[in-house]
Amino acid sequence: MNESWKADTVKAVAFAVLAVAIIASITIAIHWDREERRERPVTITQEDAKDPKKIEEQLKVTPIESRVITREIQRSSDMPPAVTYYVQAPTVKEAAERAATAIKANDKSLPSAAIAKADRTAIVPNEDKQKVDIYKISLRKAHKIKTGVTYIGDRPYISAGYQAGRWEGTLHFDGSHVKGGSVMYTLCEW
């Protein structure tokens, strides 16, 4: 009985390590691909910066995120910028293109705020004020894959879960069979 329990525990741990390694490899590959696409700066017009539908299409965000981004762009237009730097260019549009190219190339001559990591970078040429606004946008991560160990009584169970927004589902298993599950909803975030 004791030897059988040890063999089952070793099998369960080996299975869990293998499952975590596979999930981690897939997650890392997806993450690298998405990060590479997200970090490309996008130049949008002043009019498009006020339209949530255009923001959604051009920055490839959800409708809710596009409304938040639009609102933040409008709010920040009344505030002084965190950093100011100057570029010589014949037109504001060309200055925006040069800024996008410099950000994409991670040019060290740019202020650190301009090349800081962000989920999205929007570059908005402002013809009226003869300037280029650069918005660094950080989005809330809505999807999460989770793993861990749960102890119920004296028995350990391997747990694997998925969270989408405020909802989370978790399965608990002993290495070969699902022994239970849970569904949770996040009531409060801070």
Tab-separated table of N, CA, C and O in Angstrom, residues 57-167:
chain	number	residue	atom	x	y	z
A	57	GLU	N	-9.768	49.229	-34.388
A	57	GLU	CA	-9.236	48.623	-35.611
A	57	GLU	C	-7.724	48.800	-35.724
A	57	GLU	O	-7.005	47.857	-36.040
A	58	GLN	N	-7.260	50.020	-35.488
A	58	GLN	CA	-5.854	50.308	-35.743
A	58	GLN	C	-4.914	49.785	-34.663
A	58	GLN	O	-3.792	49.374	-34.957
A	59	LEU	N	-5.359	49.798	-33.407
A	59	LEU	CA	-4.505	49.310	-32.325
A	59	LEU	C	-4.775	47.849	-31.970
A	59	LEU	O	-4.104	47.284	-31.109
A	60	LYS	N	-5.802	47.264	-32.613
A	60	LYS	CA	-6.171	45.863	-32.388
A	60	LYS	C	-6.449	45.585	-30.911
A	60	LYS	O	-5.794	44.770	-30.268
A	61	VAL	N	-7.436	46.317	-30.376
A	61	VAL	CA	-7.868	46.166	-28.995
A	61	VAL	C	-9.364	45.857	-28.972
A	61	VAL	O	-10.040	45.954	-30.002
A	62	THR	N	-9.883	45.522	-27.808
A	62	THR	CA	-11.307	45.236	-27.666
A	62	THR	C	-12.106	46.539	-27.675
A	62	THR	O	-11.535	47.615	-27.447
A	63	PRO	N	-13.424	46.463	-27.910
A	63	PRO	CA	-14.241	47.683	-27.880
A	63	PRO	C	-14.155	48.425	-26.539
A	63	PRO	O	-14.095	49.656	-26.517
A	64	ILE	N	-14.143	47.689	-25.441
A	64	ILE	CA	-14.055	48.337	-24.127
A	64	ILE	C	-12.714	49.046	-23.978
A	64	ILE	O	-12.645	50.190	-23.529
A	65	GLU	N	-11.632	48.367	-24.369
A	65	GLU	CA	-10.299	48.975	-24.279
A	65	GLU	C	-10.198	50.196	-25.176
A	65	GLU	O	-9.580	51.197	-24.808
A	66	SER	N	-10.830	50.148	-26.354
A	66	SER	CA	-10.753	51.297	-27.268
A	66	SER	C	-11.459	52.516	-26.683
A	66	SER	O	-10.985	53.639	-26.851
A	67	ARG	N	-12.569	52.306	-25.983
A	67	ARG	CA	-13.251	53.443	-25.345
A	67	ARG	C	-12.396	54.034	-24.233
A	67	ARG	O	-12.306	55.257	-24.085
A	68	VAL	N	-11.739	53.178	-23.456
A	68	VAL	CA	-10.860	53.657	-22.390
A	68	VAL	C	-9.687	54.431	-22.982
A	68	VAL	O	-9.334	55.511	-22.500
A	69	ILE	N	-9.080	53.898	-24.047
A	69	ILE	CA	-7.947	54.571	-24.691
A	69	ILE	C	-8.369	55.930	-25.242
A	69	ILE	O	-7.676	56.928	-25.047
A	70	THR	N	-9.521	55.984	-25.903
A	70	THR	CA	-10.018	57.245	-26.460
A	70	THR	C	-10.216	58.273	-25.351
A	70	THR	O	-9.821	59.440	-25.485
A	71	ARG	N	-10.823	57.842	-24.258
A	71	ARG	CA	-11.068	58.755	-23.128
A	71	ARG	C	-9.740	59.259	-22.551
A	71	ARG	O	-9.585	60.447	-22.258
A	72	GLU	N	-8.753	58.359	-22.406
A	72	GLU	CA	-7.457	58.762	-21.855
A	72	GLU	C	-6.701	59.706	-22.798
A	72	GLU	O	-6.037	60.630	-22.340
A	73	ILE	N	-6.804	59.486	-24.089
A	73	ILE	CA	-6.167	60.386	-25.052
A	73	ILE	C	-6.787	61.775	-24.951
A	73	ILE	O	-6.081	62.785	-24.951
A	74	GLN	N	-8.098	61.844	-24.835
A	74	GLN	CA	-8.768	63.138	-24.718
A	74	GLN	C	-8.390	63.840	-23.421
A	74	GLN	O	-8.145	65.048	-23.405
A	75	ARG	N	-8.306	63.088	-22.331
A	75	ARG	CA	-7.906	63.686	-21.050
A	75	ARG	C	-6.465	64.186	-21.092
A	75	ARG	O	-6.159	65.259	-20.581
A	76	SER	N	-5.587	63.392	-21.673
A	76	SER	CA	-4.175	63.765	-21.650
A	76	SER	C	-3.851	64.911	-22.595
A	76	SER	O	-2.815	65.551	-22.446
A	77	SER	N	-4.722	65.193	-23.553
A	77	SER	CA	-4.446	66.302	-24.472
A	77	SER	C	-4.490	67.653	-23.755
A	77	SER	O	-3.910	68.627	-24.222
A	78	ASP	N	-5.151	67.711	-22.608
A	78	ASP	CA	-5.220	68.955	-21.840
A	78	ASP	C	-4.095	69.078	-20.818
A	78	ASP	O	-3.911	70.127	-20.230
A	79	MET	N	-3.345	67.995	-20.620
A	79	MET	CA	-2.275	67.992	-19.630
A	79	MET	C	-0.918	68.154	-20.316
A	79	MET	O	-0.769	67.790	-21.475
A	80	PRO	N	0.067	68.689	-19.603
A	80	PRO	CA	1.399	68.789	-20.209
A	80	PRO	C	2.005	67.396	-20.373
A	80	PRO	O	1.746	66.501	-19.569
A	81	PRO	N	2.826	67.203	-21.409
A	81	PRO	CA	3.416	65.882	-21.642
A	81	PRO	C	4.451	65.538	-20.579
A	81	PRO	O	5.042	66.417	-19.957
A	82	ALA	N	4.670	64.250	-20.398
A	82	ALA	CA	5.674	63.785	-19.442
A	82	ALA	C	7.072	64.098	-19.959
A	82	ALA	O	7.973	64.392	-19.184
A	83	VAL	N	7.256	64.041	-21.274
A	83	VAL	CA	8.555	64.290	-21.897
A	83	VAL	C	8.332	65.056	-23.191
A	83	VAL	O	7.363	64.825	-23.908
A	84	THR	N	9.241	65.969	-23.489
A	84	THR	CA	9.202	66.692	-24.756
A	84	THR	C	10.559	66.548	-25.427
A	84	THR	O	11.588	66.669	-24.770
A	85	TYR	N	10.538	66.253	-26.710
A	85	TYR	CA	11.775	66.258	-27.483
A	85	TYR	C	11.437	66.759	-28.882
A	85	TYR	O	10.283	66.740	-29.306
A	86	TYR	N	12.440	67.211	-29.617
A	86	TYR	CA	12.213	67.850	-30.904
A	86	TYR	C	12.861	67.061	-32.025
A	86	TYR	O	13.935	66.489	-31.853
A	87	VAL	N	12.180	67.051	-33.168
A	87	VAL	CA	12.663	66.365	-34.360
A	87	VAL	C	12.547	67.352	-35.516
A	87	VAL	O	11.529	68.031	-35.655
A	88	GLN	N	13.575	67.417	-36.332
A	88	GLN	CA	13.521	68.264	-37.522
A	88	GLN	C	12.852	67.485	-38.645
A	88	GLN	O	13.307	66.405	-39.011
A	89	ALA	N	11.754	68.043	-39.175
A	89	ALA	CA	11.045	67.394	-40.279
A	89	ALA	C	10.257	68.457	-41.030
A	89	ALA	O	9.805	69.435	-40.442
A	90	PRO	N	10.090	68.270	-42.344
A	90	PRO	CA	9.366	69.265	-43.136
A	90	PRO	C	7.870	69.336	-42.796
A	90	PRO	O	7.268	70.403	-42.904
A	91	THR	N	7.268	68.222	-42.377
A	91	THR	CA	5.845	68.218	-42.021
A	91	THR	C	5.645	67.467	-40.710
A	91	THR	O	6.499	66.676	-40.297
A	92	VAL	N	4.496	67.698	-40.091
A	92	VAL	CA	4.170	67.002	-38.849
A	92	VAL	C	3.984	65.515	-39.121
A	92	VAL	O	4.394	64.667	-38.329
A	93	LYS	N	3.395	65.187	-40.276
A	93	LYS	CA	3.192	63.786	-40.627
A	93	LYS	C	4.538	63.062	-40.751
A	93	LYS	O	4.699	61.947	-40.276
A	94	GLU	N	5.503	63.704	-41.380
A	94	GLU	CA	6.823	63.081	-41.514
A	94	GLU	C	7.512	62.969	-40.158
A	94	GLU	O	8.213	61.986	-39.887
A	95	ALA	N	7.297	63.956	-39.283
A	95	ALA	CA	7.854	63.873	-37.929
A	95	ALA	C	7.269	62.672	-37.192
A	95	ALA	O	7.983	61.961	-36.476
A	96	ALA	N	5.972	62.409	-37.394
A	96	ALA	CA	5.332	61.249	-36.768
A	96	ALA	C	5.930	59.958	-37.306
A	96	ALA	O	6.179	59.013	-36.542
A	97	GLU	N	6.166	59.902	-38.602
A	97	GLU	CA	6.773	58.709	-39.201
A	97	GLU	C	8.190	58.489	-38.685
A	97	GLU	O	8.594	57.364	-38.405
A	98	ARG	N	8.941	59.569	-38.538
A	98	ARG	CA	10.302	59.457	-37.998
A	98	ARG	C	10.274	58.983	-36.546
A	98	ARG	O	11.110	58.174	-36.130
A	99	ALA	N	9.325	59.500	-35.775
A	99	ALA	CA	9.190	59.075	-34.382
A	99	ALA	C	8.841	57.582	-34.314
A	99	ALA	O	9.404	56.837	-33.509
A	100	ALA	N	7.926	57.133	-35.181
A	100	ALA	CA	7.544	55.718	-35.206
A	100	ALA	C	8.743	54.838	-35.559
A	100	ALA	O	8.966	53.801	-34.933
A	101	THR	N	9.512	55.260	-36.533
A	101	THR	CA	10.691	54.495	-36.938
A	101	THR	C	11.720	54.440	-35.813
A	101	THR	O	12.294	53.389	-35.538
A	102	ALA	N	11.929	55.568	-35.138
A	102	ALA	CA	12.897	55.614	-34.035
A	102	ALA	C	12.449	54.741	-32.867
A	102	ALA	O	13.257	54.029	-32.264
A	103	ILE	N	11.150	54.756	-32.567
A	103	ILE	CA	10.635	53.929	-31.468
A	103	ILE	C	10.766	52.455	-31.823
A	103	ILE	O	11.188	51.642	-31.005
A	104	LYS	N	10.417	52.108	-33.054
A	104	LYS	CA	10.499	50.711	-33.494
A	104	LYS	C	11.943	50.210	-33.436
A	104	LYS	O	12.205	49.071	-33.074
A	105	ALA	N	12.891	51.089	-33.776
A	105	ALA	CA	14.313	50.724	-33.756
A	105	ALA	C	14.921	50.824	-32.355
A	105	ALA	O	16.103	50.543	-32.167
A	106	ASN	N	14.097	51.247	-31.370
A	106	ASN	CA	14.559	51.402	-29.997
A	106	ASN	C	15.753	52.347	-29.914
A	106	ASN	O	16.748	52.071	-29.239
A	107	ASP	N	15.656	53.456	-30.624
A	107	ASP	CA	16.711	54.463	-30.724
A	107	ASP	C	17.014	55.048	-29.340
A	107	ASP	O	16.146	55.600	-28.673
A	108	LYS	N	18.271	54.930	-28.916
A	108	LYS	CA	18.672	55.391	-27.585
A	108	LYS	C	18.711	56.912	-27.463
A	108	LYS	O	18.808	57.440	-26.361
A	109	SER	N	18.626	57.637	-28.586
A	109	SER	CA	18.611	59.095	-28.506
A	109	SER	C	17.244	59.627	-28.081
A	109	SER	O	17.111	60.789	-27.716
A	110	LEU	N	16.228	58.768	-28.110
A	110	LEU	CA	14.891	59.160	-27.659
A	110	LEU	C	14.832	59.186	-26.139
A	110	LEU	O	15.562	58.452	-25.476
A	111	PRO	N	13.939	59.989	-25.583
A	111	PRO	CA	13.745	59.944	-24.128
A	111	PRO	C	13.275	58.554	-23.709
A	111	PRO	O	12.590	57.863	-24.468
A	112	SER	N	13.615	58.157	-22.509
A	112	SER	CA	13.268	56.812	-22.046
A	112	SER	C	11.760	56.578	-22.033
A	112	SER	O	11.308	55.456	-22.261
A	113	ALA	N	10.963	57.610	-21.800
A	113	ALA	CA	9.503	57.455	-21.800
A	113	ALA	C	8.986	57.074	-23.188
A	113	ALA	O	7.986	56.370	-23.312
A	114	ALA	N	9.658	57.526	-24.230
A	114	ALA	CA	9.210	57.238	-25.599
A	114	ALA	C	9.498	55.801	-26.010
A	114	ALA	O	8.782	55.241	-26.829
A	115	ILE	N	10.546	55.200	-25.444
A	115	ILE	CA	10.878	53.824	-25.830
A	115	ILE	C	10.531	52.817	-24.732
A	115	ILE	O	10.850	51.643	-24.848
A	116	ALA	N	9.832	53.278	-23.693
A	116	ALA	CA	9.430	52.379	-22.609
A	116	ALA	C	8.490	51.304	-23.151
A	116	ALA	O	7.745	51.523	-24.107
A	117	LYS	N	8.543	50.133	-22.533
A	117	LYS	CA	7.671	49.024	-22.932
A	117	LYS	C	6.225	49.379	-22.627
A	117	LYS	O	5.911	49.945	-21.588
A	118	ALA	N	5.347	49.037	-23.546
A	118	ALA	CA	3.911	49.236	-23.366
A	118	ALA	C	3.179	48.225	-24.233
A	118	ALA	O	3.759	47.668	-25.175
A	119	ASP	N	1.910	47.984	-23.922
A	119	ASP	CA	1.131	47.058	-24.736
A	119	ASP	C	0.909	47.612	-26.137
A	119	ASP	O	0.951	46.882	-27.114
A	120	ARG	N	0.653	48.890	-26.229
A	120	ARG	CA	0.457	49.549	-27.528
A	120	ARG	C	1.127	50.919	-27.487
A	120	ARG	O	1.222	51.547	-26.443
A	121	THR	N	1.565	51.388	-28.655
A	121	THR	CA	2.103	52.738	-28.795
A	121	THR	C	1.358	53.406	-29.933
A	121	THR	O	1.370	52.908	-31.058
A	122	ALA	N	0.701	54.519	-29.622
A	122	ALA	CA	-0.030	55.275	-30.636
A	122	ALA	C	0.691	56.601	-30.857
A	122	ALA	O	1.023	57.308	-29.912
A	123	ILE	N	0.934	56.919	-32.114
A	123	ILE	CA	1.593	58.165	-32.477
A	123	ILE	C	0.573	59.003	-33.229
A	123	ILE	O	0.053	58.575	-34.261
A	124	VAL	N	0.277	60.191	-32.686
A	124	VAL	CA	-0.783	61.030	-33.235
A	124	VAL	C	-0.201	62.374	-33.659
A	124	VAL	O	0.147	63.199	-32.826
A	125	PRO	N	-0.106	62.620	-34.989
A	125	PRO	CA	0.343	63.936	-35.428
A	125	PRO	C	-0.768	64.969	-35.212
A	125	PRO	O	-1.913	64.716	-35.545
A	126	ASN	N	-0.425	66.108	-34.632
A	126	ASN	CA	-1.382	67.178	-34.364
A	126	ASN	C	-1.002	68.373	-35.227
A	126	ASN	O	-0.127	69.153	-34.873
A	127	GLU	N	-1.672	68.491	-36.374
A	127	GLU	CA	-1.371	69.563	-37.340
A	127	GLU	C	-1.652	70.946	-36.764
A	127	GLU	O	-0.927	71.896	-37.041
A	128	ASP	N	-2.709	71.061	-35.951
A	128	ASP	CA	-3.092	72.375	-35.395
A	128	ASP	C	-1.998	72.949	-34.508
A	128	ASP	O	-1.684	74.133	-34.585
A	129	LYS	N	-1.426	72.115	-33.663
A	129	LYS	CA	-0.405	72.582	-32.720
A	129	LYS	C	1.013	72.313	-33.206
A	129	LYS	O	1.973	72.566	-32.491
A	130	GLN	N	1.141	71.739	-34.418
A	130	GLN	CA	2.445	71.429	-35.001
A	130	GLN	C	3.305	70.592	-34.050
A	130	GLN	O	4.443	70.928	-33.734
A	131	LYS	N	2.703	69.488	-33.592
A	131	LYS	CA	3.429	68.595	-32.701
A	131	LYS	C	2.974	67.163	-32.942
A	131	LYS	O	1.989	66.912	-33.624
A	132	VAL	N	3.733	66.218	-32.377
A	132	VAL	CA	3.409	64.801	-32.469
A	132	VAL	C	3.249	64.278	-31.040
A	132	VAL	O	4.147	64.438	-30.215
A	133	ASP	N	2.094	63.680	-30.766
A	133	ASP	CA	1.836	63.101	-29.452
A	133	ASP	C	2.120	61.599	-29.513
A	133	ASP	O	1.692	60.927	-30.453
A	134	ILE	N	2.825	61.094	-28.521
A	134	ILE	CA	3.117	59.667	-28.427
A	134	ILE	C	2.436	59.148	-27.165
A	134	ILE	O	2.697	59.638	-26.068
A	135	TYR	N	1.552	58.182	-27.342
A	135	TYR	CA	0.813	57.607	-26.221
A	135	TYR	C	1.297	56.185	-25.994
A	135	TYR	O	1.252	55.355	-26.897
A	136	LYS	N	1.754	55.905	-24.791
A	136	LYS	CA	2.139	54.558	-24.380
A	136	LYS	C	0.952	53.987	-23.621
A	136	LYS	O	0.526	54.527	-22.605
A	137	ILE	N	0.411	52.884	-24.111
A	137	ILE	CA	-0.839	52.352	-23.587
A	137	ILE	C	-0.595	50.982	-22.962
A	137	ILE	O	-0.101	50.076	-23.627
A	138	SER	N	-0.951	50.844	-21.694
A	138	SER	CA	-0.854	49.571	-20.995
A	138	SER	C	-2.268	49.050	-20.767
A	138	SER	O	-3.108	49.737	-20.210
A	139	LEU	N	-2.507	47.841	-21.212
A	139	LEU	CA	-3.826	47.232	-21.093
A	139	LEU	C	-3.817	46.173	-20.007
A	139	LEU	O	-2.796	45.538	-19.748
A	140	ARG	N	-4.966	45.981	-19.422
A	140	ARG	CA	-5.106	44.937	-18.401
A	140	ARG	C	-5.067	43.583	-19.087
A	140	ARG	O	-5.688	43.382	-20.126
A	141	LYS	N	-4.339	42.671	-18.536
A	141	LYS	CA	-4.260	41.325	-19.106
A	141	LYS	C	-5.507	40.550	-18.690
A	141	LYS	O	-5.709	40.269	-17.514
A	142	ALA	N	-6.342	40.168	-19.656
A	142	ALA	CA	-7.642	39.574	-19.349
A	142	ALA	C	-7.610	38.042	-19.288
A	142	ALA	O	-8.509	37.451	-18.724
A	143	HIS	N	-6.617	37.395	-19.869
A	143	HIS	CA	-6.581	35.935	-19.899
A	143	HIS	C	-5.345	35.430	-19.159
A	143	HIS	O	-4.240	35.914	-19.390
A	144	LYS	N	-5.565	34.428	-18.295
A	144	LYS	CA	-4.459	33.885	-17.515
A	144	LYS	C	-4.598	32.373	-17.423
A	144	LYS	O	-5.700	31.859	-17.257
A	145	ILE	N	-3.484	31.666	-17.537
A	145	ILE	CA	-3.447	30.223	-17.319
A	145	ILE	C	-2.728	30.020	-15.993
A	145	ILE	O	-1.657	30.582	-15.774
A	146	LYS	N	-3.325	29.196	-15.132
A	146	LYS	CA	-2.787	29.040	-13.784
A	146	LYS	C	-2.549	27.569	-13.470
A	146	LYS	O	-3.220	26.691	-14.007
A	147	THR	N	-1.601	27.312	-12.583
A	147	THR	CA	-1.368	25.952	-12.097
A	147	THR	C	-0.884	26.037	-10.660
A	147	THR	O	-0.361	27.063	-10.224
A	148	GLY	N	-1.094	24.967	-9.920
A	148	GLY	CA	-0.681	24.960	-8.528
A	148	GLY	C	-1.015	23.638	-7.881
A	148	GLY	O	-1.296	22.645	-8.549
A	149	VAL	N	-0.985	23.630	-6.564
A	149	VAL	CA	-1.278	22.431	-5.786
A	149	VAL	C	-2.327	22.801	-4.755
A	149	VAL	O	-2.253	23.852	-4.128
A	150	THR	N	-3.298	21.908	-4.578
A	150	THR	CA	-4.343	22.091	-3.576
A	150	THR	C	-4.269	20.940	-2.589
A	150	THR	O	-4.104	19.783	-2.994
A	151	TYR	N	-4.377	21.231	-1.323
A	151	TYR	CA	-4.442	20.183	-0.301
A	151	TYR	C	-5.847	20.150	0.271
A	151	TYR	O	-6.351	21.167	0.743
A	152	ILE	N	-6.468	18.977	0.194
A	152	ILE	CA	-7.781	18.777	0.800
A	152	ILE	C	-7.617	17.585	1.732
A	152	ILE	O	-7.280	16.476	1.293
A	153	GLY	N	-7.825	17.839	2.994
A	153	GLY	CA	-7.517	16.804	3.985
A	153	GLY	C	-6.015	16.621	4.016
A	153	GLY	O	-5.257	17.570	4.157
A	154	ASP	N	-5.566	15.386	3.854
A	154	ASP	CA	-4.129	15.106	3.811
A	154	ASP	C	-3.660	14.781	2.400
A	154	ASP	O	-2.538	14.343	2.215
A	155	ARG	N	-4.521	14.985	1.412
A	155	ARG	CA	-4.192	14.588	0.042
A	155	ARG	C	-3.847	15.804	-0.813
A	155	ARG	O	-4.604	16.770	-0.845
A	156	PRO	N	-2.721	15.748	-1.533
A	156	PRO	CA	-2.404	16.832	-2.476
A	156	PRO	C	-3.077	16.570	-3.828
A	156	PRO	O	-3.174	15.436	-4.278
A	157	TYR	N	-3.563	17.618	-4.453
A	157	TYR	CA	-4.141	17.544	-5.790
A	157	TYR	C	-3.472	18.600	-6.664
A	157	TYR	O	-3.258	19.733	-6.221
A	158	ILE	N	-3.161	18.232	-7.876
A	158	ILE	CA	-2.594	19.184	-8.829
A	158	ILE	C	-3.756	19.998	-9.382
A	158	ILE	O	-4.809	19.452	-9.715
A	159	SER	N	-3.575	21.302	-9.469
A	159	SER	CA	-4.641	22.182	-9.942
A	159	SER	C	-4.199	22.882	-11.212
A	159	SER	O	-3.046	23.297	-11.341
A	160	ALA	N	-5.115	23.012	-12.151
A	160	ALA	CA	-4.865	23.757	-13.384
A	160	ALA	C	-6.100	24.591	-13.652
A	160	ALA	O	-7.227	24.113	-13.493
A	161	GLY	N	-5.889	25.844	-14.031
A	161	GLY	CA	-7.037	26.715	-14.224
A	161	GLY	C	-6.840	27.719	-15.330
A	161	GLY	O	-5.740	27.908	-15.854
A	162	TYR	N	-7.942	28.357	-15.663
A	162	TYR	CA	-7.966	29.399	-16.691
A	162	TYR	C	-8.803	30.553	-16.160
A	162	TYR	O	-9.871	30.332	-15.574
A	163	GLN	N	-8.306	31.767	-16.355
A	163	GLN	CA	-9.049	32.954	-15.943
A	163	GLN	C	-9.274	33.843	-17.146
A	163	GLN	O	-8.346	34.142	-17.895
A	164	ALA	N	-10.522	34.251	-17.342
A	164	ALA	CA	-10.896	35.185	-18.402
A	164	ALA	C	-11.617	36.346	-17.741
A	164	ALA	O	-12.743	36.190	-17.266
A	165	GLY	N	-10.949	37.492	-17.701
A	165	GLY	CA	-11.554	38.645	-17.040
A	165	GLY	C	-11.715	38.373	-15.557
A	165	GLY	O	-10.769	38.049	-14.863
A	166	ARG	N	-12.946	38.450	-15.084
A	166	ARG	CA	-13.217	38.241	-13.665
A	166	ARG	C	-13.562	36.790	-13.323
A	166	ARG	O	-13.681	36.436	-12.169
A	167	TRP	N	-13.767	35.935	-14.326
A	167	TRP	CA	-14.148	34.543	-14.104
A	167	TRP	C	-12.925	33.639	-14.138
A	167	TRP	O	-12.052	33.806	-14.972
